GROMACS .gro file of C-alpha atoms in nm:
model
  371
    1UNK     CA    1   0.011   0.006  -0.011
    2UNK     CA    2   0.102   0.358  -0.076
    3UNK     CA    3  -0.079   0.494   0.205
    4UNK     CA    4   0.107   0.717   0.480
    5UNK     CA    5  -0.050   0.737   0.839
    6UNK     CA    6   0.032   1.050   1.023
    7UNK     CA    7  -0.057   1.150   1.377
    8UNK     CA    8  -0.361   0.908   1.415
    9UNK     CA    9  -0.421   0.821   1.782
   10UNK     CA   10  -0.430   0.451   1.886
   11UNK     CA   11  -0.800   0.444   1.919
   12UNK     CA   12  -0.872   0.570   1.577
   13UNK     CA   13  -0.594   0.354   1.424
   14UNK     CA   14  -0.758   0.043   1.564
   15UNK     CA   15  -1.090   0.136   1.416
   16UNK     CA   16  -0.914   0.223   1.112
   17UNK     CA   17  -0.735  -0.105   1.070
   18UNK     CA   18  -1.046  -0.307   1.176
   19UNK     CA   19  -1.271  -0.153   0.907
   20UNK     CA   20  -1.002  -0.159   0.626
   21UNK     CA   21  -0.949  -0.530   0.699
   22UNK     CA   22  -1.336  -0.579   0.693
   23UNK     CA   23  -1.366  -0.410   0.361
   24UNK     CA   24  -1.075  -0.605   0.229
   25UNK     CA   25  -1.198  -0.938   0.333
   26UNK     CA   26  -1.548  -0.902   0.162
   27UNK     CA   27  -1.440  -0.712  -0.157
   28UNK     CA   28  -1.204  -0.700  -0.452
   29UNK     CA   29  -1.071  -0.361  -0.361
   30UNK     CA   30  -0.712  -0.272  -0.367
   31UNK     CA   31  -0.533  -0.187  -0.023
   32UNK     CA   32  -0.534   0.192  -0.104
   33UNK     CA   33  -0.917   0.193  -0.166
   34UNK     CA   34  -0.968  -0.025   0.145
   35UNK     CA   35  -0.755   0.227   0.379
   36UNK     CA   36  -0.923   0.531   0.194
   37UNK     CA   37  -1.275   0.392   0.251
   38UNK     CA   38  -1.234   0.321   0.602
   39UNK     CA   39  -1.068   0.665   0.676
   40UNK     CA   40  -1.362   0.823   0.509
   41UNK     CA   41  -1.603   0.620   0.705
   42UNK     CA   42  -1.465   0.722   1.058
   43UNK     CA   43  -1.362   1.093   0.962
   44UNK     CA   44  -0.991   1.065   0.939
   45UNK     CA   45  -0.849   1.300   0.676
   46UNK     CA   46  -0.699   1.149   0.371
   47UNK     CA   47  -0.520   1.316   0.074
   48UNK     CA   48  -0.479   1.103  -0.243
   49UNK     CA   49  -0.150   1.001  -0.339
   50UNK     CA   50  -0.002   1.085  -0.690
   51UNK     CA   51  -0.020   0.788  -0.923
   52UNK     CA   52   0.258   0.821  -1.171
   53UNK     CA   53   0.155   0.526  -1.363
   54UNK     CA   54  -0.142   0.658  -1.488
   55UNK     CA   55   0.040   0.943  -1.654
   56UNK     CA   56   0.124   0.689  -1.944
   57UNK     CA   57  -0.231   0.689  -2.049
   58UNK     CA   58  -0.316   0.888  -2.368
   59UNK     CA   59  -0.662   1.012  -2.435
   60UNK     CA   60  -0.782   1.318  -2.614
   61UNK     CA   61  -0.955   1.572  -2.414
   62UNK     CA   62  -1.262   1.546  -2.611
   63UNK     CA   63  -1.381   1.363  -2.909
   64UNK     CA   64  -1.342   1.497  -3.257
   65UNK     CA   65  -1.601   1.785  -3.307
   66UNK     CA   66  -1.915   1.660  -3.485
   67UNK     CA   67  -1.865   1.267  -3.369
   68UNK     CA   68  -2.024   1.092  -3.087
   69UNK     CA   69  -1.776   0.963  -2.851
   70UNK     CA   70  -1.764   0.576  -2.776
   71UNK     CA   71  -1.938   0.420  -2.480
   72UNK     CA   72  -1.735   0.442  -2.157
   73UNK     CA   73  -1.457   0.678  -2.284
   74UNK     CA   74  -1.312   0.920  -2.014
   75UNK     CA   75  -1.027   1.170  -2.024
   76UNK     CA   76  -0.732   1.232  -1.794
   77UNK     CA   77  -0.501   1.512  -1.878
   78UNK     CA   78  -0.140   1.408  -1.957
   79UNK     CA   79   0.005   1.524  -1.623
   80UNK     CA   80  -0.285   1.396  -1.424
   81UNK     CA   81  -0.410   1.714  -1.324
   82UNK     CA   82  -0.644   1.988  -1.468
   83UNK     CA   83  -0.460   2.319  -1.518
   84UNK     CA   84  -0.544   2.582  -1.277
   85UNK     CA   85  -0.767   2.868  -1.450
   86UNK     CA   86  -0.831   3.230  -1.313
   87UNK     CA   87  -1.147   3.233  -1.103
   88UNK     CA   88  -1.444   3.376  -1.302
   89UNK     CA   89  -1.794   3.437  -1.131
   90UNK     CA   90  -2.090   3.199  -1.201
   91UNK     CA   91  -2.435   3.247  -1.231
   92UNK     CA   92  -2.673   2.998  -1.047
   93UNK     CA   93  -3.034   2.964  -1.179
   94UNK     CA   94  -3.311   2.781  -0.972
   95UNK     CA   95  -3.665   2.783  -1.086
   96UNK     CA   96  -3.893   2.725  -0.768
   97UNK     CA   97  -4.227   2.573  -0.758
   98UNK     CA   98  -4.365   2.496  -0.409
   99UNK     CA   99  -4.219   2.238  -0.208
  100UNK     CA  100  -4.105   2.473   0.069
  101UNK     CA  101  -3.888   2.250   0.279
  102UNK     CA  102  -3.668   2.118  -0.013
  103UNK     CA  103  -3.664   2.487  -0.137
  104UNK     CA  104  -3.511   2.617   0.190
  105UNK     CA  105  -3.248   2.327   0.205
  106UNK     CA  106  -3.147   2.394  -0.154
  107UNK     CA  107  -3.116   2.768  -0.136
  108UNK     CA  108  -2.923   2.737   0.189
  109UNK     CA  109  -2.678   2.498   0.052
  110UNK     CA  110  -2.597   2.692  -0.248
  111UNK     CA  111  -2.555   3.010  -0.078
  112UNK     CA  112  -2.298   2.853   0.157
  113UNK     CA  113  -2.092   2.755  -0.148
  114UNK     CA  114  -2.099   3.065  -0.340
  115UNK     CA  115  -1.819   3.309  -0.404
  116UNK     CA  116  -1.879   3.683  -0.332
  117UNK     CA  117  -1.902   3.767  -0.702
  118UNK     CA  118  -2.139   3.470  -0.800
  119UNK     CA  119  -2.497   3.548  -0.834
  120UNK     CA  120  -2.823   3.344  -0.773
  121UNK     CA  121  -3.115   3.388  -0.974
  122UNK     CA  122  -3.442   3.250  -0.824
  123UNK     CA  123  -3.734   3.239  -1.045
  124UNK     CA  124  -4.050   3.165  -0.835
  125UNK     CA  125  -4.313   3.010  -1.075
  126UNK     CA  126  -4.598   3.164  -0.877
  127UNK     CA  127  -4.554   2.923  -0.575
  128UNK     CA  128  -4.800   2.911  -0.275
  129UNK     CA  129  -4.743   3.157   0.022
  130UNK     CA  130  -4.503   2.958   0.223
  131UNK     CA  131  -4.252   2.893  -0.056
  132UNK     CA  132  -4.289   3.259  -0.162
  133UNK     CA  133  -4.195   3.392   0.161
  134UNK     CA  134  -3.895   3.157   0.200
  135UNK     CA  135  -3.764   3.300  -0.156
  136UNK     CA  136  -3.832   3.662  -0.037
  137UNK     CA  137  -3.611   3.557   0.297
  138UNK     CA  138  -3.320   3.435   0.092
  139UNK     CA  139  -3.327   3.751  -0.139
  140UNK     CA  140  -3.212   3.956   0.127
  141UNK     CA  141  -2.855   3.831   0.044
  142UNK     CA  142  -2.694   4.088  -0.197
  143UNK     CA  143  -2.584   3.807  -0.442
  144UNK     CA  144  -2.952   3.707  -0.502
  145UNK     CA  145  -3.190   3.820  -0.765
  146UNK     CA  146  -3.583   3.731  -0.709
  147UNK     CA  147  -3.821   3.714  -0.988
  148UNK     CA  148  -4.171   3.591  -0.952
  149UNK     CA  149  -4.401   3.479  -1.241
  150UNK     CA  150  -4.763   3.613  -1.175
  151UNK     CA  151  -4.889   3.300  -1.308
  152UNK     CA  152  -4.748   2.947  -1.325
  153UNK     CA  153  -4.551   2.920  -1.662
  154UNK     CA  154  -4.404   2.578  -1.617
  155UNK     CA  155  -4.033   2.485  -1.553
  156UNK     CA  156  -3.895   2.512  -1.904
  157UNK     CA  157  -4.010   2.885  -1.950
  158UNK     CA  158  -3.899   2.970  -1.605
  159UNK     CA  159  -3.558   2.826  -1.687
  160UNK     CA  160  -3.539   2.994  -2.004
  161UNK     CA  161  -3.624   3.310  -1.844
  162UNK     CA  162  -3.345   3.257  -1.581
  163UNK     CA  163  -3.083   3.164  -1.875
  164UNK     CA  164  -3.171   3.490  -2.039
  165UNK     CA  165  -3.089   3.694  -1.705
  166UNK     CA  166  -2.745   3.503  -1.645
  167UNK     CA  167  -2.479   3.766  -1.625
  168UNK     CA  168  -2.181   3.514  -1.638
  169UNK     CA  169  -2.019   3.276  -1.892
  170UNK     CA  170  -2.055   2.968  -1.685
  171UNK     CA  171  -2.440   2.907  -1.573
  172UNK     CA  172  -2.539   2.640  -1.348
  173UNK     CA  173  -2.917   2.528  -1.387
  174UNK     CA  174  -3.041   2.361  -1.062
  175UNK     CA  175  -3.367   2.192  -0.953
  176UNK     CA  176  -3.485   2.344  -0.613
  177UNK     CA  177  -3.509   1.982  -0.470
  178UNK     CA  178  -3.121   1.933  -0.462
  179UNK     CA  179  -2.855   1.972  -0.172
  180UNK     CA  180  -2.512   2.074  -0.331
  181UNK     CA  181  -2.175   2.012  -0.167
  182UNK     CA  182  -1.872   2.237  -0.105
  183UNK     CA  183  -1.684   2.303  -0.410
  184UNK     CA  184  -1.936   2.173  -0.640
  185UNK     CA  185  -1.925   2.497  -0.862
  186UNK     CA  186  -1.553   2.504  -0.891
  187UNK     CA  187  -1.538   2.142  -0.990
  188UNK     CA  188  -1.796   2.154  -1.263
  189UNK     CA  189  -1.636   2.492  -1.378
  190UNK     CA  190  -1.297   2.345  -1.410
  191UNK     CA  191  -1.416   2.096  -1.654
  192UNK     CA  192  -1.576   2.359  -1.886
  193UNK     CA  193  -1.264   2.560  -1.858
  194UNK     CA  194  -1.045   2.283  -1.946
  195UNK     CA  195  -1.246   2.190  -2.265
  196UNK     CA  196  -1.398   2.445  -2.481
  197UNK     CA  197  -1.594   2.196  -2.659
  198UNK     CA  198  -1.781   2.112  -2.374
  199UNK     CA  199  -2.134   2.249  -2.395
  200UNK     CA  200  -2.252   2.146  -2.052
  201UNK     CA  201  -2.145   1.900  -1.752
  202UNK     CA  202  -2.349   1.740  -1.471
  203UNK     CA  203  -2.241   1.568  -1.135
  204UNK     CA  204  -2.282   1.232  -1.007
  205UNK     CA  205  -2.625   1.197  -0.764
  206UNK     CA  206  -2.840   0.958  -0.565
  207UNK     CA  207  -3.138   0.995  -0.815
  208UNK     CA  208  -3.027   1.108  -1.150
  209UNK     CA  209  -3.105   0.793  -1.381
  210UNK     CA  210  -2.776   0.677  -1.529
  211UNK     CA  211  -2.565   0.919  -1.306
  212UNK     CA  212  -2.704   0.767  -1.003
  213UNK     CA  213  -2.473   0.583  -0.713
  214UNK     CA  214  -2.488   0.351  -0.581
  215UNK     CA  215  -2.763   0.215  -0.801
  216UNK     CA  216  -2.878   0.314  -1.143
  217UNK     CA  217  -3.232   0.457  -1.117
  218UNK     CA  218  -3.469   0.329  -1.397
  219UNK     CA  219  -3.770   0.510  -1.486
  220UNK     CA  220  -3.956   0.674  -1.202
  221UNK     CA  221  -3.832   0.433  -0.941
  222UNK     CA  222  -3.739   0.658  -0.637
  223UNK     CA  223  -3.703   0.380  -0.365
  224UNK     CA  224  -3.321   0.370  -0.394
  225UNK     CA  225  -3.307   0.744  -0.293
  226UNK     CA  226  -3.343   0.586   0.050
  227UNK     CA  227  -2.995   0.407   0.019
  228UNK     CA  228  -2.813   0.728   0.029
  229UNK     CA  229  -3.021   0.941   0.249
  230UNK     CA  230  -2.809   0.866   0.556
  231UNK     CA  231  -2.479   0.984   0.403
  232UNK     CA  232  -2.435   1.349   0.402
  233UNK     CA  233  -2.374   1.490   0.056
  234UNK     CA  234  -2.037   1.649   0.146
  235UNK     CA  235  -1.899   1.307   0.250
  236UNK     CA  236  -2.000   1.138  -0.067
  237UNK     CA  237  -1.872   1.430  -0.252
  238UNK     CA  238  -1.529   1.386  -0.072
  239UNK     CA  239  -1.531   1.011  -0.170
  240UNK     CA  240  -1.593   1.087  -0.526
  241UNK     CA  241  -1.320   1.354  -0.537
  242UNK     CA  242  -1.067   1.090  -0.375
  243UNK     CA  243  -1.182   0.810  -0.590
  244UNK     CA  244  -1.152   1.021  -0.919
  245UNK     CA  245  -0.839   1.202  -0.819
  246UNK     CA  246  -1.037   1.511  -0.925
  247UNK     CA  247  -0.960   1.470  -1.305
  248UNK     CA  248  -1.214   1.229  -1.442
  249UNK     CA  249  -1.494   1.347  -1.680
  250UNK     CA  250  -1.704   1.086  -1.852
  251UNK     CA  251  -1.824   1.172  -2.191
  252UNK     CA  252  -2.194   1.156  -2.241
  253UNK     CA  253  -2.448   1.192  -2.511
  254UNK     CA  254  -2.715   1.312  -2.272
  255UNK     CA  255  -2.726   1.460  -1.911
  256UNK     CA  256  -2.997   1.446  -1.643
  257UNK     CA  257  -3.148   1.813  -1.619
  258UNK     CA  258  -3.162   1.823  -1.235
  259UNK     CA  259  -2.818   1.992  -1.219
  260UNK     CA  260  -2.624   2.110  -1.523
  261UNK     CA  261  -2.360   2.383  -1.571
  262UNK     CA  262  -2.355   2.530  -1.912
  263UNK     CA  263  -2.098   2.743  -2.132
  264UNK     CA  264  -2.329   3.024  -2.230
  265UNK     CA  265  -2.169   3.030  -2.545
  266UNK     CA  266  -2.295   2.676  -2.637
  267UNK     CA  267  -2.638   2.782  -2.522
  268UNK     CA  268  -2.626   3.093  -2.743
  269UNK     CA  269  -2.545   2.824  -3.041
  270UNK     CA  270  -2.778   2.559  -2.955
  271UNK     CA  271  -3.060   2.757  -2.823
  272UNK     CA  272  -3.281   2.761  -2.521
  273UNK     CA  273  -3.514   2.480  -2.404
  274UNK     CA  274  -3.803   2.399  -2.625
  275UNK     CA  275  -4.095   2.541  -2.430
  276UNK     CA  276  -4.351   2.467  -2.712
  277UNK     CA  277  -4.275   2.095  -2.695
  278UNK     CA  278  -4.195   2.073  -2.322
  279UNK     CA  279  -4.371   2.335  -2.144
  280UNK     CA  280  -4.381   2.196  -1.804
  281UNK     CA  281  -4.058   2.035  -1.791
  282UNK     CA  282  -3.969   1.642  -1.853
  283UNK     CA  283  -3.780   1.593  -2.178
  284UNK     CA  284  -3.659   1.944  -2.233
  285UNK     CA  285  -3.307   1.871  -2.117
  286UNK     CA  286  -3.284   1.540  -2.324
  287UNK     CA  287  -3.390   1.746  -2.629
  288UNK     CA  288  -3.130   2.006  -2.559
  289UNK     CA  289  -2.844   1.765  -2.512
  290UNK     CA  290  -2.932   1.614  -2.849
  291UNK     CA  291  -2.930   1.921  -3.018
  292UNK     CA  292  -2.595   2.011  -2.864
  293UNK     CA  293  -2.439   1.687  -2.979
  294UNK     CA  294  -2.569   1.732  -3.311
  295UNK     CA  295  -2.433   2.072  -3.318
  296UNK     CA  296  -2.084   1.920  -3.270
  297UNK     CA  297  -2.040   1.970  -2.888
  298UNK     CA  298  -1.969   1.735  -2.617
  299UNK     CA  299  -2.126   1.665  -2.272
  300UNK     CA  300  -1.973   1.521  -1.976
  301UNK     CA  301  -2.047   1.399  -1.626
  302UNK     CA  302  -1.816   1.488  -1.368
  303UNK     CA  303  -1.711   1.180  -1.172
  304UNK     CA  304  -1.551   1.406  -0.892
  305UNK     CA  305  -1.877   1.583  -0.788
  306UNK     CA  306  -2.185   1.499  -0.609
  307UNK     CA  307  -2.519   1.677  -0.563
  308UNK     CA  308  -2.800   1.515  -0.379
  309UNK     CA  309  -3.145   1.507  -0.547
  310UNK     CA  310  -3.469   1.451  -0.373
  311UNK     CA  311  -3.659   1.450  -0.700
  312UNK     CA  312  -4.019   1.491  -0.797
  313UNK     CA  313  -4.146   1.717  -0.507
  314UNK     CA  314  -4.314   1.976  -0.713
  315UNK     CA  315  -4.560   1.725  -0.886
  316UNK     CA  316  -4.781   1.451  -0.777
  317UNK     CA  317  -4.665   1.101  -0.893
  318UNK     CA  318  -4.967   1.093  -1.140
  319UNK     CA  319  -4.864   1.412  -1.279
  320UNK     CA  320  -4.521   1.320  -1.313
  321UNK     CA  321  -4.629   1.012  -1.502
  322UNK     CA  322  -4.841   1.200  -1.742
  323UNK     CA  323  -4.577   1.465  -1.812
  324UNK     CA  324  -4.304   1.185  -1.879
  325UNK     CA  325  -4.535   1.008  -2.115
  326UNK     CA  326  -4.615   1.317  -2.317
  327UNK     CA  327  -4.250   1.394  -2.332
  328UNK     CA  328  -4.137   1.044  -2.441
  329UNK     CA  329  -4.394   1.045  -2.725
  330UNK     CA  330  -4.277   1.384  -2.830
  331UNK     CA  331  -3.911   1.274  -2.835
  332UNK     CA  332  -3.976   0.942  -3.002
  333UNK     CA  333  -4.162   1.146  -3.281
  334UNK     CA  334  -3.856   1.389  -3.299
  335UNK     CA  335  -3.566   1.145  -3.278
  336UNK     CA  336  -3.685   0.794  -3.292
  337UNK     CA  337  -3.649   0.533  -3.035
  338UNK     CA  338  -3.313   0.395  -3.161
  339UNK     CA  339  -3.154   0.742  -3.104
  340UNK     CA  340  -3.308   0.811  -2.778
  341UNK     CA  341  -3.208   0.444  -2.646
  342UNK     CA  342  -2.825   0.529  -2.761
  343UNK     CA  343  -2.820   0.866  -2.584
  344UNK     CA  344  -2.796   0.719  -2.225
  345UNK     CA  345  -2.573   0.439  -2.318
  346UNK     CA  346  -2.235   0.633  -2.270
  347UNK     CA  347  -2.311   0.654  -1.894
  348UNK     CA  348  -2.535   0.370  -1.839
  349UNK     CA  349  -2.289   0.128  -1.973
  350UNK     CA  350  -1.960   0.279  -1.872
  351UNK     CA  351  -1.741   0.079  -1.696
  352UNK     CA  352  -1.600   0.366  -1.497
  353UNK     CA  353  -1.970   0.437  -1.383
  354UNK     CA  354  -2.019   0.088  -1.287
  355UNK     CA  355  -1.719   0.068  -1.095
  356UNK     CA  356  -1.795   0.383  -0.904
  357UNK     CA  357  -2.149   0.224  -0.823
  358UNK     CA  358  -1.983  -0.083  -0.687
  359UNK     CA  359  -1.745   0.110  -0.492
  360UNK     CA  360  -1.961   0.373  -0.342
  361UNK     CA  361  -2.225   0.072  -0.241
  362UNK     CA  362  -1.921  -0.069  -0.031
  363UNK     CA  363  -1.866   0.263   0.099
  364UNK     CA  364  -2.211   0.328   0.203
  365UNK     CA  365  -2.258   0.001   0.374
  366UNK     CA  366  -1.959   0.032   0.581
  367UNK     CA  367  -2.032   0.371   0.672
  368UNK     CA  368  -2.394   0.227   0.809
  369UNK     CA  369  -2.185  -0.025   0.990
  370UNK     CA  370  -1.980   0.229   1.173
  371UNK     CA  371  -2.291   0.435   1.256
   0.00000   0.00000   0.00000
């Protein structure tokens, strides 16, 4: 093992040692991975060790313009690190419709992770009184701009309105039922800065279809959300950063729309969401992703970033089912079933995402044991 232990008291060392061997005996993980997982589980600080062997891998930073990437491809920069870029302010956009508890948690987590020059644009889509009041409370922060629709316009129109207001080059569009983790903006932004052909990037989550860990979420199945409820988003965020060495970006043909950071130049080129076809949401992000790929851009999943997603709190299960059915019918007519089926394969069948799901499942289980 290439792990160095420094100033760990005897009690913590015993716990660390016991848990590491427990993981080792019940999995195929390396020594490094077992010790790292056990350290994270009991709260011991860990810093990843530079792996010089991986420097020999050669891969382009992005696929040739206008060509779809092969399933499972990912890039690492030649020196195993992403170059430092000057700080640029970001625009964070959050359309809101009811679900006051989720909205409060989301806005609180976002504001706590923003830089002084970032801006947060909240578009309240004619929410009821309690949610309206929460949005007004958060608008007291000087970095927040609050807008309220006089009538309910739907997610897509609210998102487009927010996109039209964004002042900065890099724009994060976020659902109001998410909880973000420290550093999420910096990590998503660095991928966009490192690859000018990248139109948008999204994080890993507990409930984001193919981008989900520890299990892939199929359809509208929300039961696996409970698997990661006990784990603090920041803990899984740190786990992902260590696992990926902070450099991995998985090429994708589509992204889940719960959290996406765009390069505003690509939005100007590809256009906004199609509000005529998808006025209430559901399907608008897949339509945008396909249009972006067809325009020659690439998309990516940041394997070093975690954002929690409660999912589907603004609509009833019946309404969600109706909206998704309508969206699927429109998408099938527009692109065909074959194209839609292939759109998710780059992430769903990725060996890197499969490994990440397995590793995170082990981590979560042993965190449960320690608790």
